[in-house]
mmCIF file of C-alpha atoms in Angstrom:
data_model
loop_
_atom_site.group_PDB
_atom_site.id
_atom_site.type_symbol
_atom_site.label_atom_id
_atom_site.label_comp_id
_atom_site.label_asym_id
_atom_site.label_seq_id
_atom_site.Cartn_x
_atom_site.Cartn_y
_atom_site.Cartn_z
ATOM 1 C CA MET A 1 -0.007 0.003 -0.025
ATOM 2 C CA GLN A 2 1.623 3.261 -1.128
ATOM 3 C CA ASP A 3 2.204 5.670 1.804
ATOM 4 C CA THR A 4 3.793 8.529 -0.121
ATOM 5 C CA LEU A 5 4.335 10.048 -3.528
ATOM 6 C CA PRO A 6 7.323 10.890 -5.691
ATOM 7 C CA GLY A 7 8.759 14.235 -4.546
ATOM 8 C CA ILE A 8 7.155 13.977 -1.100
ATOM 9 C CA THR A 9 9.531 13.295 1.820
ATOM 10 C CA GLU A 10 8.943 12.804 5.511
ATOM 11 C CA HIS A 11 10.735 14.709 8.213
ATOM 12 C CA GLU A 12 10.582 15.290 11.974
ATOM 13 C CA PHE A 13 9.867 18.559 13.774
ATOM 14 C CA ASP A 14 10.487 19.204 17.488
ATOM 15 C CA ALA A 15 7.334 20.904 18.797
ATOM 16 C CA GLY A 16 8.569 20.908 22.352
ATOM 17 C CA GLU A 17 6.313 18.431 24.159
ATOM 18 C CA VAL A 18 6.272 16.067 21.185
ATOM 19 C CA ARG A 19 8.071 15.420 17.916
ATOM 20 C CA LEU A 20 5.839 15.766 14.891
ATOM 21 C CA ASN A 21 6.215 13.728 11.756
ATOM 22 C CA TYR A 22 5.406 15.641 8.606
ATOM 23 C CA ALA A 23 5.480 15.266 4.847
ATOM 24 C CA GLU A 24 6.822 17.990 2.577
ATOM 25 C CA GLY A 25 6.613 18.564 -1.153
ATOM 26 C CA PRO A 26 8.832 20.571 -3.462
ATOM 27 C CA PRO A 27 8.819 24.402 -3.105
ATOM 28 C CA ASN A 28 6.571 25.072 -6.149
ATOM 29 C CA GLY A 29 4.822 28.036 -4.642
ATOM 30 C CA PRO A 30 3.533 29.534 -1.358
ATOM 31 C CA PRO A 31 3.076 27.244 1.643
ATOM 32 C CA LEU A 32 -0.067 25.087 1.940
ATOM 33 C CA VAL A 33 -0.350 23.167 5.201
ATOM 34 C CA LEU A 34 -2.707 20.184 5.339
ATOM 35 C CA VAL A 35 -4.014 19.084 8.724
ATOM 36 C CA HIS A 36 -5.961 15.820 9.014
ATOM 37 C CA GLY A 37 -8.837 14.876 11.280
ATOM 38 C CA LEU A 38 -9.217 12.770 14.401
ATOM 39 C CA GLY A 39 -7.687 9.353 14.150
ATOM 40 C CA ARG A 40 -6.253 9.942 10.686
ATOM 41 C CA ARG A 41 -2.749 10.820 9.396
ATOM 42 C CA TRP A 42 -1.256 13.002 6.724
ATOM 43 C CA GLN A 43 -1.731 10.328 4.021
ATOM 44 C CA VAL A 44 -5.444 11.011 3.827
ATOM 45 C CA PHE A 45 -4.498 13.970 1.628
ATOM 46 C CA LEU A 46 -2.769 11.805 -0.919
ATOM 47 C CA PRO A 47 -5.753 12.069 -3.343
ATOM 48 C CA LEU A 48 -5.281 15.927 -3.462
ATOM 49 C CA ILE A 49 -1.496 16.353 -3.105
ATOM 50 C CA PRO A 50 -0.404 15.630 -6.732
ATOM 51 C CA ALA A 51 -2.618 18.488 -8.080
ATOM 52 C CA LEU A 52 -2.010 20.902 -5.190
ATOM 53 C CA SER A 53 1.769 20.386 -5.165
ATOM 54 C CA MET A 54 2.115 21.650 -8.718
ATOM 55 C CA ARG A 55 1.632 25.283 -7.561
ATOM 56 C CA TRP A 56 2.038 25.149 -3.802
ATOM 57 C CA HIS A 57 4.689 24.097 -1.260
ATOM 58 C CA ILE A 58 2.873 21.279 0.601
ATOM 59 C CA PHE A 59 3.449 20.560 4.291
ATOM 60 C CA ALA A 60 1.354 17.824 5.849
ATOM 61 C CA PRO A 61 1.923 17.096 9.568
ATOM 62 C CA ASP A 62 0.720 14.210 11.630
ATOM 63 C CA LEU A 63 -0.987 15.666 14.718
ATOM 64 C CA ARG A 64 0.324 14.551 18.094
ATOM 65 C CA GLY A 65 -0.888 11.040 18.855
ATOM 66 C CA HIS A 66 -1.401 10.277 15.174
ATOM 67 C CA GLY A 67 0.667 8.690 12.456
ATOM 68 C CA LYS A 68 4.345 8.689 13.276
ATOM 69 C CA SER A 69 4.173 11.698 15.643
ATOM 70 C CA GLY A 70 4.814 11.389 19.349
ATOM 71 C CA ARG A 71 2.191 10.576 21.965
ATOM 72 C CA VAL A 72 1.330 12.301 25.232
ATOM 73 C CA SER A 73 -0.971 10.447 27.671
ATOM 74 C CA ARG A 74 -4.290 12.343 27.914
ATOM 75 C CA GLY A 75 -2.567 15.219 26.004
ATOM 76 C CA TYR A 76 -5.086 15.761 23.222
ATOM 77 C CA ARG A 77 -6.991 18.949 23.895
ATOM 78 C CA GLY A 78 -7.748 21.200 20.912
ATOM 79 C CA THR A 79 -5.442 23.895 22.278
ATOM 80 C CA GLN A 80 -2.567 21.391 22.524
ATOM 81 C CA TYR A 81 -2.967 20.299 18.903
ATOM 82 C CA SER A 82 -3.181 23.998 17.912
ATOM 83 C CA ASP A 83 -0.071 25.004 19.875
ATOM 84 C CA ASP A 84 1.916 22.282 18.058
ATOM 85 C CA ILE A 85 0.752 23.445 14.678
ATOM 86 C CA ALA A 86 1.360 27.110 15.461
ATOM 87 C CA ARG A 87 4.915 26.283 16.507
ATOM 88 C CA PHE A 88 5.325 24.260 13.320
ATOM 89 C CA LEU A 89 4.167 27.202 11.176
ATOM 90 C CA ARG A 90 6.393 29.656 13.036
ATOM 91 C CA GLU A 91 9.614 27.621 13.046
ATOM 92 C CA ARG A 92 9.340 25.410 9.959
ATOM 93 C CA VAL A 93 7.136 27.231 7.482
ATOM 94 C CA SER A 94 8.722 30.567 6.600
ATOM 95 C CA ASP A 95 5.742 32.591 5.199
ATOM 96 C CA PRO A 96 2.128 32.903 6.243
ATOM 97 C CA ALA A 97 0.434 29.713 5.081
ATOM 98 C CA ILE A 98 -2.881 28.546 3.721
ATOM 99 C CA LEU A 99 -4.117 26.157 6.426
ATOM 100 C CA PHE A 100 -6.417 23.416 5.080
ATOM 101 C CA GLY A 101 -7.813 21.422 7.961
ATOM 102 C CA HIS A 102 -10.310 18.576 7.792
ATOM 103 C CA SER A 103 -12.628 17.925 10.786
ATOM 104 C CA LEU A 104 -10.443 18.287 13.865
ATOM 105 C CA GLY A 105 -7.833 19.812 11.621
ATOM 106 C CA GLY A 106 -10.314 22.493 10.642
ATOM 107 C CA MET A 107 -10.853 23.396 14.297
ATOM 108 C CA VAL A 108 -7.118 23.556 14.700
ATOM 109 C CA GLY A 109 -6.924 25.862 11.699
ATOM 110 C CA MET A 110 -9.651 28.124 13.108
ATOM 111 C CA TRP A 111 -7.879 28.399 16.443
ATOM 112 C CA VAL A 112 -4.461 29.242 14.915
ATOM 113 C CA ALA A 113 -5.934 31.720 12.460
ATOM 114 C CA ALA A 114 -7.702 33.500 15.357
ATOM 115 C CA HIS A 115 -4.899 33.464 17.931
ATOM 116 C CA GLN A 116 -1.744 33.540 15.687
ATOM 117 C CA SER A 117 -3.064 35.507 12.757
ATOM 118 C CA GLU A 118 0.355 36.398 11.479
ATOM 119 C CA LEU A 119 0.982 32.755 10.691
ATOM 120 C CA VAL A 120 -2.100 32.132 8.541
ATOM 121 C CA ARG A 121 -2.819 33.648 5.168
ATOM 122 C CA ALA A 122 -6.249 31.896 4.929
ATOM 123 C CA PRO A 123 -7.904 28.914 6.597
ATOM 124 C CA ILE A 124 -9.821 26.244 4.700
ATOM 125 C CA LEU A 125 -12.331 24.553 7.021
ATOM 126 C CA GLY A 126 -13.211 21.036 5.945
ATOM 127 C CA ASP A 127 -16.514 20.119 7.456
ATOM 128 C CA ASN A 128 -15.480 20.757 11.091
ATOM 129 C CA MET A 129 -17.721 21.636 13.967
ATOM 130 C CA ILE A 130 -17.742 25.349 14.833
ATOM 131 C CA VAL A 131 -20.262 25.618 17.653
ATOM 132 C CA ALA A 132 -19.165 22.602 19.621
ATOM 133 C CA GLY A 133 -19.555 21.461 23.203
ATOM 134 C CA ARG A 134 -19.523 17.673 22.708
ATOM 135 C CA ILE A 135 -19.728 15.216 19.898
ATOM 136 C CA PRO A 136 -23.025 16.128 18.298
ATOM 137 C CA THR A 137 -24.633 12.781 17.417
ATOM 138 C CA PRO A 138 -24.823 9.215 18.792
ATOM 139 C CA MET A 139 -23.397 8.091 15.488
ATOM 140 C CA TYR A 140 -20.037 9.757 16.153
ATOM 141 C CA VAL A 141 -19.971 8.527 19.766
ATOM 142 C CA ALA A 142 -20.422 4.961 18.432
ATOM 143 C CA LEU A 143 -17.818 5.529 15.685
ATOM 144 C CA PHE A 144 -15.092 6.985 17.943
ATOM 145 C CA SER A 145 -15.752 4.501 20.734
ATOM 146 C CA GLY A 146 -15.421 1.634 18.236
ATOM 147 C CA LEU A 147 -12.221 3.049 16.732
ATOM 148 C CA ARG A 148 -10.771 3.547 20.189
ATOM 149 C CA ASP A 149 -11.396 -0.015 21.088
ATOM 150 C CA LEU A 150 -9.736 -1.212 17.857
ATOM 151 C CA ALA A 151 -6.723 1.035 18.474
ATOM 152 C CA ARG A 152 -6.330 -0.419 21.969
ATOM 153 C CA LYS A 153 -6.679 -3.988 20.821
ATOM 154 C CA GLY A 154 -4.213 -3.611 17.951
ATOM 155 C CA GLY A 155 -3.608 -6.462 15.510
ATOM 156 C CA SER A 156 -2.800 -6.541 11.772
ATOM 157 C CA VAL A 157 -4.081 -3.834 9.406
ATOM 158 C CA GLU A 158 -6.389 -6.459 7.871
ATOM 159 C CA GLU A 159 -7.859 -7.292 11.300
ATOM 160 C CA ILE A 160 -8.436 -3.647 12.141
ATOM 161 C CA ALA A 161 -10.058 -3.069 8.724
ATOM 162 C CA THR A 162 -12.453 -5.936 9.383
ATOM 163 C CA GLY A 163 -13.162 -4.449 12.815
ATOM 164 C CA ILE A 164 -13.915 -1.022 11.324
ATOM 165 C CA GLY A 165 -16.339 -2.598 8.882
ATOM 166 C CA ARG A 166 -18.187 -4.224 11.834
ATOM 167 C CA ILE A 167 -18.686 -1.041 13.791
ATOM 168 C CA GLU A 168 -22.421 -0.403 13.932
ATOM 169 C CA LEU A 169 -23.615 3.187 13.549
ATOM 170 C CA PRO A 170 -27.049 4.589 14.464
ATOM 171 C CA LEU A 171 -28.139 6.610 11.440
ATOM 172 C CA PRO A 172 -29.383 10.120 12.142
ATOM 173 C CA GLY A 173 -33.171 10.389 12.002
ATOM 174 C CA LEU A 174 -33.818 6.872 10.787
ATOM 175 C CA GLY A 175 -34.114 4.902 14.010
ATOM 176 C CA GLU A 176 -31.933 2.136 12.657
ATOM 177 C CA SER A 177 -28.260 1.118 12.628
ATOM 178 C CA VAL A 178 -25.940 0.036 9.830
ATOM 179 C CA PHE A 179 -22.503 -1.545 9.693
ATOM 180 C CA ILE A 180 -19.783 0.766 8.344
ATOM 181 C CA ARG A 181 -18.879 -1.786 5.652
ATOM 182 C CA ASN A 182 -22.393 -1.379 4.202
ATOM 183 C CA LEU A 183 -22.179 2.404 3.795
ATOM 184 C CA PRO A 184 -21.389 3.877 0.327
ATOM 185 C CA GLY A 185 -17.688 4.292 -0.351
ATOM 186 C CA ASN A 186 -16.534 1.981 2.451
ATOM 187 C CA ASP A 187 -15.071 -0.742 0.182
ATOM 188 C CA GLU A 188 -12.288 -3.046 1.215
ATOM 189 C CA ALA A 189 -9.477 -0.722 -0.092
ATOM 190 C CA TYR A 190 -10.928 2.253 1.770
ATOM 191 C CA LEU A 191 -11.248 0.289 5.038
ATOM 192 C CA LEU A 192 -7.647 -0.861 4.724
ATOM 193 C CA SER A 193 -6.369 2.652 4.282
ATOM 194 C CA TRP A 194 -8.494 3.782 7.304
ATOM 195 C CA ALA A 195 -7.106 0.847 9.343
ATOM 196 C CA CYS A 196 -3.528 2.107 8.665
ATOM 197 C CA CYS A 197 -4.531 5.332 10.382
ATOM 198 C CA VAL A 198 -6.198 3.595 13.332
ATOM 199 C CA ALA A 199 -3.189 1.317 13.811
ATOM 200 C CA GLN A 200 -1.021 4.411 14.387
ATOM 201 C CA ALA A 201 -3.448 6.410 16.580
ATOM 202 C CA ASP A 202 -3.183 6.737 20.322
ATOM 203 C CA PRO A 203 -6.507 5.445 21.820
ATOM 204 C CA ASP A 204 -6.558 8.461 24.097
ATOM 205 C CA THR A 205 -7.192 10.729 21.075
ATOM 206 C CA TYR A 206 -10.541 9.034 20.558
ATOM 207 C CA ASP A 207 -11.251 8.775 24.315
ATOM 208 C CA MET A 208 -10.877 12.508 24.866
ATOM 209 C CA ALA A 209 -13.178 13.217 21.967
ATOM 210 C CA VAL A 210 -15.806 10.842 23.333
ATOM 211 C CA ASP A 211 -15.728 12.200 26.918
ATOM 212 C CA GLY A 212 -15.634 15.834 25.734
ATOM 213 C CA SER A 213 -12.335 16.786 27.323
ATOM 214 C CA ALA A 214 -10.699 17.427 23.962
ATOM 215 C CA LEU A 215 -13.136 20.359 23.472
ATOM 216 C CA GLU A 216 -12.598 22.014 26.884
ATOM 217 C CA GLY A 217 -12.269 25.766 26.430
ATOM 218 C CA TRP A 218 -13.600 25.795 22.943
ATOM 219 C CA ASN A 219 -15.911 28.700 22.049
ATOM 220 C CA GLY A 220 -16.610 28.763 18.315
ATOM 221 C CA GLU A 221 -18.094 32.212 18.306
ATOM 222 C CA THR A 222 -15.095 33.724 20.052
ATOM 223 C CA VAL A 223 -12.724 31.913 17.663
ATOM 224 C CA LEU A 224 -14.681 33.163 14.599
ATOM 225 C CA ARG A 225 -14.488 36.740 15.843
ATOM 226 C CA GLY A 226 -10.682 36.449 15.876
ATOM 227 C CA ILE A 227 -10.414 35.478 12.161
ATOM 228 C CA LYS A 228 -9.924 38.446 9.885
ATOM 229 C CA CYS A 229 -8.582 36.756 6.728
ATOM 230 C CA SER A 230 -10.390 35.102 3.816
ATOM 231 C CA THR A 231 -11.870 31.776 4.847
ATOM 232 C CA LEU A 232 -13.302 28.849 2.853
ATOM 233 C CA LEU A 233 -16.057 26.771 4.445
ATOM 234 C CA LEU A 234 -16.499 23.241 2.997
ATOM 235 C CA GLN A 235 -19.757 21.740 4.270
ATOM 236 C CA ALA A 236 -20.731 18.080 3.845
ATOM 237 C CA SER A 237 -24.296 16.762 3.836
ATOM 238 C CA ARG A 238 -25.700 16.340 7.330
ATOM 239 C CA GLU A 239 -27.779 13.421 6.104
ATOM 240 C CA LEU A 240 -24.482 11.691 5.148
ATOM 241 C CA GLY A 241 -22.778 12.371 8.503
ATOM 242 C CA GLY A 242 -21.556 15.900 7.917
ATOM 243 C CA LEU A 243 -20.382 17.761 11.056
ATOM 244 C CA MET A 244 -20.576 21.402 9.947
ATOM 245 C CA SER A 245 -24.222 22.421 10.606
ATOM 246 C CA ASP A 246 -26.309 25.078 8.945
ATOM 247 C CA ALA A 247 -26.190 26.957 12.266
ATOM 248 C CA ASP A 248 -22.387 26.833 12.115
ATOM 249 C CA VAL A 249 -22.437 28.234 8.608
ATOM 250 C CA ALA A 250 -24.926 30.947 9.548
ATOM 251 C CA LEU A 251 -22.742 32.038 12.462
ATOM 252 C CA ALA A 252 -19.584 32.025 10.321
ATOM 253 C CA THR A 253 -21.402 34.044 7.651
ATOM 254 C CA ARG A 254 -22.387 36.639 10.176
ATOM 255 C CA LEU A 255 -18.974 36.937 11.871
ATOM 256 C CA LEU A 256 -16.348 36.284 9.209
ATOM 257 C CA PRO A 257 -15.521 39.481 7.220
ATOM 258 C CA HIS A 258 -14.313 37.550 4.170
ATOM 259 C CA HIS A 259 -15.645 34.081 3.507
ATOM 260 C CA THR A 260 -16.695 31.611 0.762
ATOM 261 C CA HIS A 261 -19.078 28.718 1.410
ATOM 262 C CA VAL A 262 -19.377 25.541 -0.616
ATOM 263 C CA LYS A 263 -21.935 22.897 0.287
ATOM 264 C CA PHE A 264 -21.519 19.357 -1.020
ATOM 265 C CA ARG A 265 -24.982 17.783 -0.998
ATOM 266 C CA ALA A 266 -23.714 14.397 -2.164
ATOM 267 C CA LEU A 267 -20.603 14.100 0.075
ATOM 268 C CA GLY A 268 -20.363 12.861 3.622
ATOM 269 C CA HIS A 269 -17.921 13.962 6.284
ATOM 270 C CA ALA A 270 -15.001 12.179 4.674
ATOM 271 C CA LEU A 271 -15.127 14.671 1.762
ATOM 272 C CA PHE A 272 -11.978 14.292 -0.334
ATOM 273 C CA ILE A 273 -10.839 11.048 1.275
ATOM 274 C CA GLN A 274 -13.541 9.282 -0.725
ATOM 275 C CA GLN A 275 -14.360 11.774 -3.521
ATOM 276 C CA PRO A 276 -11.505 14.163 -4.139
ATOM 277 C CA GLU A 277 -12.618 15.797 -7.407
ATOM 278 C CA PRO A 278 -15.387 18.148 -6.219
ATOM 279 C CA VAL A 279 -13.351 19.188 -3.153
ATOM 280 C CA LEU A 280 -10.272 19.785 -5.234
ATOM 281 C CA ARG A 281 -12.290 21.968 -7.568
ATOM 282 C CA ALA A 282 -13.594 24.108 -4.751
ATOM 283 C CA VAL A 283 -10.195 24.393 -3.008
ATOM 284 C CA THR A 284 -8.406 25.241 -6.277
ATOM 285 C CA ASN A 285 -10.908 27.939 -7.104
ATOM 286 C CA PHE A 286 -10.479 29.475 -3.676
ATOM 287 C CA LEU A 287 -6.691 29.328 -3.863
ATOM 288 C CA GLU A 288 -6.701 30.964 -7.279
ATOM 289 C CA SER A 289 -8.907 33.777 -5.930
ATOM 290 C CA LEU A 290 -6.303 34.541 -3.292
ATOM 291 C CA SER A 291 -3.602 35.101 -5.897
ATOM 292 C CA GLU A 292 -5.610 37.661 -7.903
#
């Protein structure tokens, strides 16, 4: 299973409390930093990197507790992830960067753009929660609990992939449950790539998301008020498990001085991980608008 691409190399960065693994592409343009979601790793951006790296200098870190980055027991609050990425931007990425975050990565991008504005040229928010106190639906509680248990149990990538497929999710508004393997897009190859991520994730990352401690101190409205630069909102379908709600978008529309919003009615929360083309189109259009 290919874990990287020609021209993409992996390095380590000392973030203080942890060492972060990150991938870097050739310096073909301004910096574009890709930040993955909970329980994932930088490789989830592989479907987008070939096209984006043609005109941008790609950096893609593994968050603490993910991929090949270091672990800190119970050290996975949103502010801790954000401090790592802010230090990475300050010390490793020379110029203000476009920060494209998916899910948890989007929340990290928001936080850094609001609190370390000199480091961020523009955030791209990939279907992350904005107004967030806890995980919003029983479906995600079941998902993250199941993934946590698989990460704790360990085993081969194939065994973890089988386990992911057997996680049963209550579907929003339908009063019934479905196995992950029976949902559209979750074929064997996709489950294997997901299992590679779970095999490298600290179970505490999931645990702190489930018990709410990862979101301590988060106030989406306050964070939005701190963002002054152009922002792209990528919203998945709520019916397909999207996390960015219409209320989130309405609040962002009211508080962000410069924003663009794209809603993908046929895409679930995974966005580009399963269907890169429409997301790549939206991101490329936004990036081109910044250079005008």
